[in-house]
């Protein structure tokens, strides 16, 4: 159990700033996900915590101890790499035991701890196997066991499931979450998969261009994104751009009364916050595609200005390509210059009687 | 339908045969040249040292080999060649490995300069290098002049001692050694090094437990190559080495040219070849082992 505190961390590579003024507090036993697109600086932050990169400025503390300038081997952290990074000249047992041997533990103690670690990751009895005899998922478990056996204060996971197939990824992330909760180990997890972050994290840090966009619990992040970037990055989101004039957001197909200053704004609508109803009006929006995902149907709708929205409907609903529809929204958020202006659950409805674009 | 199938099968096999013939034709010339210029001379040399013309005609004899291994001077020359080869191989690893490690892991711009300097000897002909070394470490060379300028006594020169060829051969073979070791190090991923550091290994332990075992094959291949080159080297031992004992290259030339003794010169060549063949087989074995481990 440990606390991690990051203060004003900054990392520059020549003229490029990879991480800019990043601060974060991670509590005892908390699992925090660093989420962001490629190049957002999430792996650089993790590598600075692990000691593999030196920050240009800022401070990293673990349980109050400043570790900013410590070499990786002297930090109380354990890292699991995306590529597993197992040592192919050692078998599974020796891969896990290597760190223990460096600490000059007795042979019996090493055997006991390795056996425990293997059991923890569900690989009991695999010690004698060569690493190339294991599947990708098993290799990643060995990498996890190699880190956990040393009982690090902070566990760092750098996209550990990126090289695995979807089914295995889902299974492993549940197992890792379960192990993390059982051990109560403070964990930082880097991913660019939002589903992974939403499924595993206590809190998610959304990063963009080396800066923190928002830090919140997954449900808060999903339901109350504070920036347009977060709104678009977490889950699916429809965006409509228009001007606010006289306290009214004026889009050709959506109008909405909002108490914000006049100016350009972006209306954000979740697919599940939109409702579809068949319409007889020839000027209504039209269905361009309906994809059945089993649990729901995702309907693509084209508005009169050419904008396309995604609408989530019940699995038993049937929508035909070219069908004219009326849209209604149950919740919305309004952004300007990447900042939240307003949000609410007011009904927003399409304006009927407008000409509809020709559908393919 | 059956006709179509037959035609398709015939049409499909004809280009395959054509491709096979073209492939054979492409390799025919190199194979012929290898057979004519390498394989045939080897067997001819071996046979001509074992089947010698005598008063009763051509007869099987190992006399030239018995002479070589009973002659102290010949044995001393072989021993000097093996000593020089071993010392050079060890020195090349000791010098080349740190340079290769630096080039593999350094992110500094200085690494480019080091790489250029390390590869530079590759572009210097051996004869130029030999005379450059004579002018530098030979009697009254640059080193002596510099020592004299600061009032220090002369150092014993390695020129015309066994260390003369060693210095030259190490310098000459350094680029190949560095290139091969760097290529071997490139196969060790950065995350595997970082994982070792993460579990508590310092740089020396990372090198000993992680890097060295995983580049054992590269080291074997490097040693095989350098040993093959050094064992059969001529120019540097001839110009920089001692007159007696001498390395096998100059020894063979002197036996053939000065002593007009082609039988013993060929015997020396066959013995040198057998030693090189051993290292060659060692190299082939290393490559085969590497390919097996990669295919697993």
XYZ file of C-alpha atoms in Angstrom:
656
model
C 0.000 0.000 0.000
C 1.432 3.328 -1.001
C 0.593 6.795 -2.140
C 1.938 8.306 -5.314
C 2.188 12.034 -5.734
C 3.206 13.691 -8.975
C 3.825 17.431 -8.953
C 4.146 19.658 -12.037
C 5.858 16.980 -14.066
C 7.328 18.104 -17.371
C 9.283 16.236 -20.028
C 10.733 17.679 -23.208
C 12.488 15.837 -26.028
C 14.477 18.541 -27.854
C 11.811 21.022 -29.038
C 8.898 18.680 -28.341
C 7.096 18.789 -25.022
C 5.795 15.287 -24.292
C 4.412 16.012 -20.811
C 3.472 19.495 -19.674
C 2.780 20.446 -16.065
C 1.176 17.158 -15.068
C 0.105 16.630 -11.461
C -1.693 13.683 -9.902
C -2.342 12.104 -6.511
C -2.930 8.354 -6.415
C -4.244 6.960 -3.151
C -3.506 3.706 -1.349
C -4.668 0.708 -3.361
C -6.162 2.851 -6.075
C -6.101 1.824 -9.737
C -5.714 4.856 -11.966
C -5.765 4.650 -15.748
C -3.834 7.040 -17.927
C -5.930 7.246 -21.066
C -5.229 9.169 -24.214
C -4.499 8.907 -27.891
C -1.050 8.037 -29.247
C 1.462 10.755 -28.429
C -0.537 12.121 -25.527
C 2.337 11.455 -23.109
C 0.781 8.681 -21.037
C 3.615 6.180 -21.520
C 6.196 8.914 -20.912
C 4.566 9.669 -17.550
C 4.617 5.980 -16.634
C 8.256 5.656 -17.695
C 9.172 8.681 -15.572
C 7.489 7.079 -12.572
C 9.387 3.850 -13.276
C 12.651 5.765 -13.633
C 13.233 4.979 -17.295
C 12.953 8.640 -18.290
C 14.209 11.619 -16.346
C 11.714 14.487 -16.012
C 12.783 17.869 -17.326
C 11.192 19.315 -14.200
C 8.710 18.356 -11.519
C 8.689 15.858 -8.687
C 7.561 12.272 -8.090
C 6.994 11.092 -4.521
C 6.140 7.617 -3.310
C 4.936 7.561 0.280
C 6.461 10.992 0.726
C 9.901 9.936 -0.531
C 11.224 11.897 -3.483
C 12.158 9.311 -6.134
C 12.451 11.720 -9.067
C 16.175 11.148 -9.579
C 16.416 7.536 -8.432
C 17.459 4.888 -10.967
C 14.815 2.253 -11.860
C 16.491 -0.492 -9.807
C 16.265 1.630 -6.667
C 12.585 2.544 -6.982
C 9.807 0.697 -5.179
C 7.932 0.237 -8.440
C 7.217 -2.763 -10.634
C 6.496 -2.401 -14.305
C 4.730 -4.695 -16.759
C 5.619 -3.916 -20.356
C 3.450 -4.102 -23.434
C 5.793 -6.586 -25.102
C 5.974 -8.795 -21.944
C 9.782 -8.351 -22.047
C 10.405 -11.855 -20.724
C 13.968 -13.126 -20.873
C 13.933 -15.918 -23.416
C 17.142 -17.522 -22.092
C 15.445 -18.195 -18.739
C 12.493 -20.436 -17.989
C 9.365 -19.169 -16.249
C 10.720 -19.867 -12.758
C 13.981 -18.026 -13.387
C 12.186 -15.080 -14.965
C 10.179 -14.602 -11.790
C 13.013 -15.523 -9.436
C 15.582 -13.169 -11.020
C 14.654 -10.146 -8.910
C 14.540 -12.277 -5.753
C 17.999 -13.710 -6.479
C 19.352 -10.182 -6.813
C 18.061 -9.554 -3.294
C 20.052 -12.547 -2.037
C 17.061 -14.425 -0.639
C 17.504 -18.048 0.383
C 16.701 -20.756 -2.152
C 13.693 -21.957 -0.145
C 12.320 -18.448 0.208
C 12.706 -17.846 -3.538
C 10.930 -21.121 -4.331
C 8.065 -20.251 -1.976
C 7.598 -16.745 -3.326
C 7.767 -17.818 -6.980
C 5.226 -20.581 -6.352
C 2.932 -18.062 -4.668
C 3.288 -15.622 -7.549
C 2.593 -18.319 -10.135
C -0.486 -19.412 -8.234
C -1.651 -15.809 -7.975
C -1.622 -15.413 -11.765
C -3.087 -18.860 -12.378
C 0.073 -20.511 -13.675
C 0.880 -22.921 -10.856
C 3.148 -25.697 -12.129
C 4.410 -23.691 -15.118
C 7.785 -22.857 -13.559
C 9.833 -25.320 -15.596
C 8.423 -24.193 -18.952
C 10.365 -22.073 -21.397
C 8.808 -18.687 -22.108
C 8.453 -19.441 -25.837
C 6.258 -22.424 -24.925
C 3.621 -20.082 -23.477
C 0.756 -18.285 -25.189
C 0.649 -14.476 -25.287
C -1.732 -14.340 -22.344
C 0.399 -16.701 -20.271
C 3.507 -14.670 -21.073
C 1.781 -11.543 -19.861
C 0.808 -13.319 -16.631
C 4.429 -14.328 -16.101
C 5.434 -10.683 -16.629
C 2.835 -9.689 -14.032
C 4.064 -12.346 -11.610
C 7.652 -11.152 -12.116
C 6.626 -7.686 -10.979
C 4.290 -8.745 -8.178
C 6.725 -11.222 -6.596
C 8.890 -8.292 -5.497
C 5.921 -6.696 -3.732
C 6.389 -3.238 -5.247
C 4.671 -0.255 -3.679
C 3.446 0.915 -7.056
C 2.536 -1.349 -9.964
C 2.926 0.210 -13.405
C 1.166 -1.411 -16.356
C 2.134 -0.090 -19.782
C -0.573 -1.219 -22.203
C -0.083 -4.803 -21.033
C -2.901 -6.249 -23.119
C -2.269 -4.385 -26.356
C -0.691 -7.377 -28.091
C -3.490 -9.793 -27.103
C -6.716 -10.606 -28.899
C -9.986 -9.047 -27.772
C -11.351 -12.102 -25.951
C -8.136 -12.708 -24.011
C -7.793 -9.014 -23.279
C -11.195 -8.890 -21.654
C -10.461 -11.978 -19.565
C -7.050 -10.802 -18.459
C -8.161 -7.339 -17.490
C -10.729 -8.847 -15.153
C -8.063 -11.096 -13.661
C -5.610 -8.233 -13.256
C -8.284 -6.098 -11.608
C -9.111 -8.978 -9.289
C -5.442 -9.507 -8.342
C -4.952 -5.776 -7.841
C -7.928 -5.585 -5.491
C -6.880 -8.692 -3.581
C -3.380 -7.325 -3.026
C -4.553 -3.751 -2.600
C -1.595 -2.546 -4.612
C -1.534 1.019 -5.874
C -1.585 0.743 -9.658
C -1.117 3.001 -12.642
C -2.347 1.601 -15.899
C -1.638 3.061 -19.331
C -4.014 2.325 -22.151
C -5.461 3.903 -25.228
C -8.516 1.647 -25.003
C -11.387 3.445 -23.335
C -13.281 0.212 -22.677
C -10.268 -1.110 -20.767
C -10.068 2.095 -18.735
C -13.787 2.181 -18.023
C -13.794 -1.483 -16.973
C -10.772 -1.397 -14.684
C -10.086 2.031 -13.257
C -11.104 3.648 -10.012
C -10.219 6.911 -11.703
C -9.262 7.798 -15.250
C -6.840 10.514 -16.282
C -7.557 11.671 -19.829
C -4.466 13.103 -21.476
C -4.016 15.141 -24.616
C -0.772 16.635 -25.929
C 0.947 15.928 -22.626
C -1.638 17.754 -20.584
C -4.377 16.509 -18.325
C -7.848 17.106 -19.714
C -9.829 15.601 -16.843
C -9.395 13.268 -13.887
C -12.497 11.544 -12.619
C -14.199 8.259 -11.887
C -15.244 6.401 -15.053
C -18.950 7.099 -14.622
C -18.376 10.809 -13.969
C -16.033 11.035 -16.927
C -18.628 9.417 -19.168
C -21.615 11.328 -17.941
C -20.042 14.680 -17.227
C -17.084 15.285 -19.548
C -15.620 18.697 -18.837
C -14.076 19.230 -22.258
C -15.161 18.582 -25.809
C -12.090 16.345 -26.249
C -13.044 14.124 -23.313
C -16.638 14.017 -24.510
C -15.452 12.734 -27.884
C -12.777 10.430 -26.538
C -14.797 8.576 -23.916
C -17.583 6.569 -25.473
C -19.391 7.617 -28.612
C -20.558 11.178 -28.964
C -22.360 13.171 -31.642
C -21.259 16.754 -32.184
C -23.215 19.509 -33.886
C -21.695 22.943 -34.429
C -23.821 26.082 -34.573
C -24.133 29.564 -33.108
C -25.848 30.603 -29.907
C -27.897 33.702 -30.652
C -30.159 35.372 -28.131
C -29.873 32.524 -25.659
C -30.753 29.894 -28.263
C -28.505 27.276 -29.889
C -29.554 27.495 -33.527
C -28.804 24.459 -35.613
C -30.941 23.806 -38.698
C -32.112 20.523 -37.189
C -31.737 21.126 -33.451
C -32.700 24.155 -31.461
C -32.126 24.566 -27.769
C -32.556 27.331 -25.207
C -29.349 27.821 -23.240
C -28.231 30.442 -20.760
C -24.846 31.168 -22.266
C -23.236 34.074 -24.050
C -23.788 34.347 -27.779
C -21.146 32.840 -30.016
C -20.146 29.595 -31.703
C -20.753 26.419 -29.707
C -20.731 22.654 -30.082
C -23.676 20.550 -28.971
C -22.723 17.064 -27.728
C -25.272 14.265 -27.691
C -24.673 10.647 -26.679
C -26.200 8.031 -29.023
C -28.132 6.569 -26.096
C -29.486 10.036 -25.219
C -31.121 10.293 -28.636
C -34.472 8.814 -29.480
C -35.790 8.004 -32.930
C -39.373 8.091 -34.097
C -40.640 7.421 -37.587
C -41.735 10.574 -39.389
C -43.908 11.150 -42.423
C -42.409 14.519 -43.143
C -40.345 14.489 -46.344
C -38.016 17.076 -44.775
C -37.130 14.996 -41.737
C -33.741 13.387 -41.186
C -33.070 10.070 -42.930
C -31.607 6.733 -41.887
C -28.426 5.903 -43.792
C -27.487 2.687 -42.022
C -28.627 0.481 -39.159
C -26.117 -1.887 -37.566
C -27.353 -4.637 -35.301
C -24.950 -5.246 -32.383
C -27.229 -7.796 -30.751
C -27.737 -5.884 -27.512
C -28.730 -2.720 -29.415
C -29.037 -1.280 -32.881
C -26.868 1.655 -33.887
C -28.628 3.808 -36.445
C -26.767 6.355 -38.581
C -28.933 9.357 -39.328
C -28.132 12.162 -41.766
C -29.380 15.641 -40.984
C -30.272 18.268 -43.572
C -26.885 20.010 -43.275
C -25.116 16.736 -44.040
C -24.104 16.067 -40.424
C -24.422 12.463 -39.358
C -25.518 11.317 -35.922
C -25.433 7.924 -34.315
C -28.512 6.884 -32.425
C -28.729 3.853 -30.161
C -32.048 2.089 -30.278
C -33.574 -1.047 -28.792
C -32.637 -4.356 -30.439
C -36.184 -5.079 -31.457
C -36.607 -1.823 -33.363
C -36.378 -2.062 -37.151
C -35.042 0.784 -39.264
C -34.804 0.844 -43.017
C -32.226 2.668 -45.050
C -33.870 5.808 -46.445
C -36.582 5.886 -43.777
C -37.414 9.425 -42.581
C -37.185 9.902 -38.842
C -37.680 12.446 -36.115
C -34.987 12.849 -33.455
C -35.374 13.746 -29.817
C -32.613 14.130 -27.212
C -32.934 13.504 -23.510
C -29.557 14.912 -22.441
C -26.961 17.222 -23.906
C -23.793 19.168 -23.220
C -22.660 22.395 -24.845
C -18.980 23.270 -25.381
C -17.077 26.304 -26.534
C -13.315 26.308 -27.095
C -13.067 22.838 -25.543
C -14.739 23.988 -22.305
C -18.133 22.960 -20.958
C -20.695 25.786 -21.191
C -23.853 24.020 -20.139
C -25.379 20.646 -19.752
C -28.813 19.353 -19.044
C -31.502 16.832 -19.585
C -33.886 19.164 -21.399
C -35.588 17.724 -24.421
C -34.009 18.814 -27.650
C -36.007 18.033 -30.703
C -35.552 18.217 -34.414
C -37.279 20.961 -36.250
C -39.846 19.433 -38.553
C -40.710 20.667 -42.021
C -37.218 21.030 -43.369
C -35.932 19.586 -46.563
C -34.133 16.298 -46.128
C -30.932 15.452 -47.940
C -31.222 12.749 -50.513
C -30.308 9.413 -49.026
C -28.094 6.939 -50.718
C -13.934 -31.521 -67.349
C -11.268 -34.166 -66.987
C -9.382 -32.680 -69.926
C -9.479 -29.253 -68.363
C -8.148 -30.616 -65.097
C -5.337 -32.430 -66.889
C -4.405 -29.330 -68.824
C -4.455 -27.209 -65.693
C -2.211 -29.640 -63.905
C 0.221 -29.752 -66.819
C 0.131 -25.968 -67.161
C 0.775 -25.553 -63.450
C 3.769 -27.871 -63.292
C 5.567 -26.565 -66.381
C 6.378 -23.121 -65.007
C 7.566 -24.727 -61.755
C 10.077 -26.837 -63.677
C 11.095 -23.765 -65.674
C 11.616 -21.792 -62.492
C 13.682 -24.640 -61.061
C 15.933 -24.714 -64.143
C 16.357 -20.951 -64.059
C 17.285 -21.163 -60.395
C 19.844 -23.869 -61.098
C 21.302 -21.823 -63.955
C 21.598 -18.782 -61.706
C 23.588 -20.692 -59.085
C 25.527 -22.776 -61.612
C 28.248 -20.183 -62.276
C 29.007 -19.410 -58.603
C 28.930 -23.124 -57.750
C 31.296 -23.866 -60.641
C 33.660 -21.082 -59.535
C 33.626 -22.310 -55.936
C 34.347 -25.839 -57.139
C 37.113 -24.747 -59.518
C 38.855 -22.103 -57.417
C 38.275 -23.390 -53.872
C 37.147 -27.015 -53.586
C 39.435 -28.407 -56.288
C 42.624 -26.665 -55.015
C 41.860 -27.850 -51.474
C 41.539 -31.486 -52.479
C 44.443 -31.171 -54.915
C 46.661 -29.755 -52.145
C 45.610 -32.418 -49.639
C 46.155 -35.239 -52.137
C 49.485 -33.855 -53.339
C 50.794 -33.826 -49.748
C 49.655 -37.418 -49.133
C 50.526 -38.995 -52.491
C 54.108 -38.048 -53.172
C 56.285 -38.962 -56.162
C 59.166 -41.223 -55.042
C 61.763 -43.460 -56.696
C 59.111 -46.196 -57.068
C 56.491 -43.826 -58.466
C 53.646 -42.022 -56.634
C 52.982 -43.495 -53.207
C 51.017 -42.655 -50.061
C 53.158 -40.838 -47.482
C 52.575 -38.720 -44.371
C 56.246 -37.775 -44.151
C 55.656 -34.036 -44.713
C 53.140 -33.973 -41.851
C 55.479 -35.975 -39.620
C 58.209 -33.465 -40.453
C 55.963 -30.485 -39.642
C 54.921 -31.813 -36.257
C 58.428 -33.029 -35.353
C 60.160 -29.826 -36.471
C 60.449 -27.418 -33.489
C 60.544 -24.373 -35.764
C 57.337 -25.366 -37.591
C 55.624 -26.103 -34.277
C 56.791 -22.744 -32.898
C 55.325 -20.985 -35.944
C 51.997 -22.791 -35.489
C 52.051 -21.979 -31.765
C 52.776 -18.296 -32.499
C 49.897 -18.218 -34.989
C 47.510 -19.788 -32.471
C 48.755 -17.433 -29.728
C 48.351 -14.363 -31.932
C 44.891 -15.497 -33.020
C 43.756 -16.161 -29.440
C 45.147 -12.904 -28.057
C 43.625 -10.922 -30.923
C 40.216 -12.600 -30.446
C 40.239 -11.804 -26.723
C 41.435 -8.221 -27.270
C 38.899 -7.654 -30.037
C 36.089 -8.745 -27.726
C 37.429 -6.632 -24.877
C 37.700 -3.558 -27.084
C 34.778 -4.197 -29.416
C 32.125 -5.155 -26.868
C 32.190 -1.877 -24.877
C 32.077 0.093 -28.141
C 29.167 -2.025 -29.410
C 27.335 -1.619 -26.079
C 27.863 2.125 -26.210
C 26.603 2.305 -29.800
C 23.551 0.155 -28.974
C 22.396 2.004 -25.889
C 23.676 5.541 -26.281
C 21.227 8.162 -27.475
C 23.940 10.806 -27.660
C 24.935 12.380 -30.963
C 28.510 11.537 -29.977
C 27.656 7.891 -30.755
C 27.670 8.662 -34.493
C 31.234 9.933 -34.223
C 32.302 6.857 -32.234
C 30.701 4.605 -34.856
C 32.526 6.411 -37.663
C 35.837 6.084 -35.845
C 35.226 2.406 -35.078
C 34.465 1.597 -38.713
C 37.230 3.780 -40.170
C 39.946 1.038 -40.120
C 37.822 -0.960 -42.548
C 38.727 1.536 -45.271
C 42.466 1.527 -44.593
C 44.462 -1.067 -46.584
C 46.566 -3.386 -44.435
C 49.841 -2.283 -46.018
C 49.112 1.404 -45.297
C 48.151 0.477 -41.747
C 51.379 -1.498 -41.325
C 53.589 1.402 -42.313
C 51.482 3.833 -40.283
C 52.042 1.658 -37.214
C 55.789 1.462 -37.925
C 55.901 5.257 -38.090
C 53.897 5.479 -34.856
C 55.124 2.712 -32.555
C 58.301 1.695 -34.381
C 61.820 2.794 -33.384
C 62.063 6.604 -33.505
C 58.339 6.742 -34.328
C 55.815 9.282 -33.114
C 55.543 7.734 -29.650
C 59.329 7.832 -29.149
C 59.519 11.402 -30.405
C 56.757 12.513 -28.029
C 58.363 10.700 -25.083
C 61.720 12.241 -25.956
C 60.130 15.697 -26.215
C 58.912 15.483 -22.596
C 62.222 14.029 -21.405
C 61.017 10.446 -20.923
C 62.979 7.360 -22.000
C 61.991 5.352 -25.047
C 59.590 2.468 -24.570
C 60.438 -0.982 -25.921
C 58.800 -1.027 -29.356
C 56.368 -3.826 -30.197
C 57.543 -3.621 -33.819
C 59.107 -6.951 -34.926
C 57.873 -8.636 -31.765
C 54.768 -10.890 -31.538
C 52.857 -7.855 -30.205
C 53.403 -5.920 -33.460
C 50.975 -8.076 -35.509
C 48.600 -8.240 -32.525
C 48.251 -4.444 -32.428
C 47.844 -4.241 -36.198
C 45.377 -7.132 -36.441
C 43.220 -5.829 -33.591
C 43.091 -2.407 -35.236
C 42.344 -3.959 -38.628
C 39.605 -6.321 -37.400
C 37.894 -3.928 -35.008
C 35.275 -2.630 -37.498
C 34.005 -6.099 -38.395
C 33.915 -7.055 -34.703
C 31.999 -3.916 -33.719
C 29.533 -4.286 -36.594
C 28.781 -7.920 -35.783
C 28.459 -7.326 -32.051
C 26.236 -4.286 -32.622
C 24.025 -6.401 -34.894
C 23.816 -9.028 -32.142
C 22.944 -6.412 -29.529
C 20.217 -5.005 -31.771
C 18.327 -8.256 -31.201
C 18.046 -7.558 -27.475
C 14.983 -5.407 -26.952
C 15.083 -2.319 -24.770
C 12.062 -3.453 -22.700
C 13.889 -6.663 -21.716
C 16.782 -4.536 -20.410
C 14.375 -2.179 -18.680
C 12.524 -5.125 -17.144
C 15.803 -6.309 -15.616
C 16.533 -2.866 -14.210
C 12.971 -2.706 -12.928
C 13.446 -5.834 -10.807
C 16.624 -4.405 -9.319
C 19.542 -5.218 -11.617
C 22.203 -2.547 -11.966
C 24.095 -2.038 -15.243
C 26.730 -4.717 -14.518
C 24.172 -7.340 -13.554
C 22.050 -6.449 -16.587
C 25.109 -7.026 -18.752
C 26.079 -10.279 -17.027
C 22.670 -11.918 -16.596
C 20.607 -10.493 -19.455
C 22.784 -9.165 -22.280
C 25.688 -11.597 -22.288
C 23.640 -14.852 -22.315
C 21.463 -13.515 -25.113
C 24.313 -12.456 -27.337
C 26.399 -15.576 -26.831
C 25.653 -16.618 -30.370
C 26.755 -13.253 -31.781
C 29.987 -13.503 -29.833
C 30.615 -17.016 -31.197
C 29.994 -15.854 -34.759
C 32.217 -12.797 -34.241
C 35.025 -14.924 -32.816
C 34.696 -17.422 -35.667
C 34.972 -14.682 -38.284
C 37.859 -12.839 -36.672
C 39.765 -16.046 -35.952
C 39.389 -17.165 -39.583
C 40.715 -13.823 -40.804
C 43.551 -13.545 -38.310
C 44.768 -17.132 -38.589
C 45.296 -16.781 -42.318
C 46.484 -13.156 -42.256
C 49.645 -12.287 -44.128
C 50.446 -8.601 -44.634
C 50.422 -7.396 -41.033
C 52.401 -10.372 -39.596
C 54.819 -10.143 -42.534
C 55.540 -6.429 -42.097
C 55.148 -6.012 -38.332
C 55.955 -9.467 -36.979
C 59.192 -11.093 -35.837
C 61.389 -13.021 -38.270
C 61.508 -16.063 -36.018
C 59.204 -17.589 -35.047
C 56.767 -16.294 -37.633
C 53.076 -16.692 -38.321
C 51.878 -19.350 -40.769
C 51.192 -16.872 -43.600
C 54.747 -15.537 -43.901
C 56.096 -19.024 -43.061
C 54.302 -20.563 -46.053
C 55.491 -17.821 -48.392
C 59.104 -18.172 -47.245
C 59.015 -21.958 -47.510
C 57.659 -21.736 -51.031
C 59.649 -18.760 -52.352
C 62.918 -18.813 -50.443
C 63.341 -22.539 -49.723
C 61.759 -23.708 -53.009
C 59.939 -26.399 -51.023
C 56.370 -26.609 -52.417
C 55.559 -29.893 -50.615
C 56.189 -28.460 -47.138
C 54.533 -25.153 -48.093
C 51.433 -27.107 -49.152
C 51.570 -29.161 -45.960
C 51.650 -25.949 -43.923
C 48.685 -24.696 -45.976
C 46.708 -27.889 -45.358
C 47.404 -27.726 -41.616
C 46.330 -24.051 -41.555
C 43.238 -25.015 -43.530
C 42.312 -27.741 -41.038
C 42.479 -25.233 -38.172
C 40.405 -22.728 -40.152
C 37.974 -25.496 -41.102
C 37.446 -26.189 -37.418
C 36.525 -22.537 -36.812
C 34.434 -22.549 -39.985
C 32.464 -25.559 -38.800
C 32.082 -23.855 -35.442
C 30.615 -20.833 -37.253
C 28.211 -23.007 -39.289
C 27.125 -24.784 -36.106
C 26.489 -21.401 -34.418
C 24.377 -20.202 -37.334
C 22.389 -23.451 -37.416
C 21.787 -23.266 -33.666
C 20.671 -19.657 -33.998
C 18.213 -20.506 -36.758
C 16.824 -23.389 -34.702
C 16.261 -21.149 -31.692
C 14.610 -18.477 -33.869
C 12.258 -20.999 -35.441
C 11.029 -22.182 -32.033
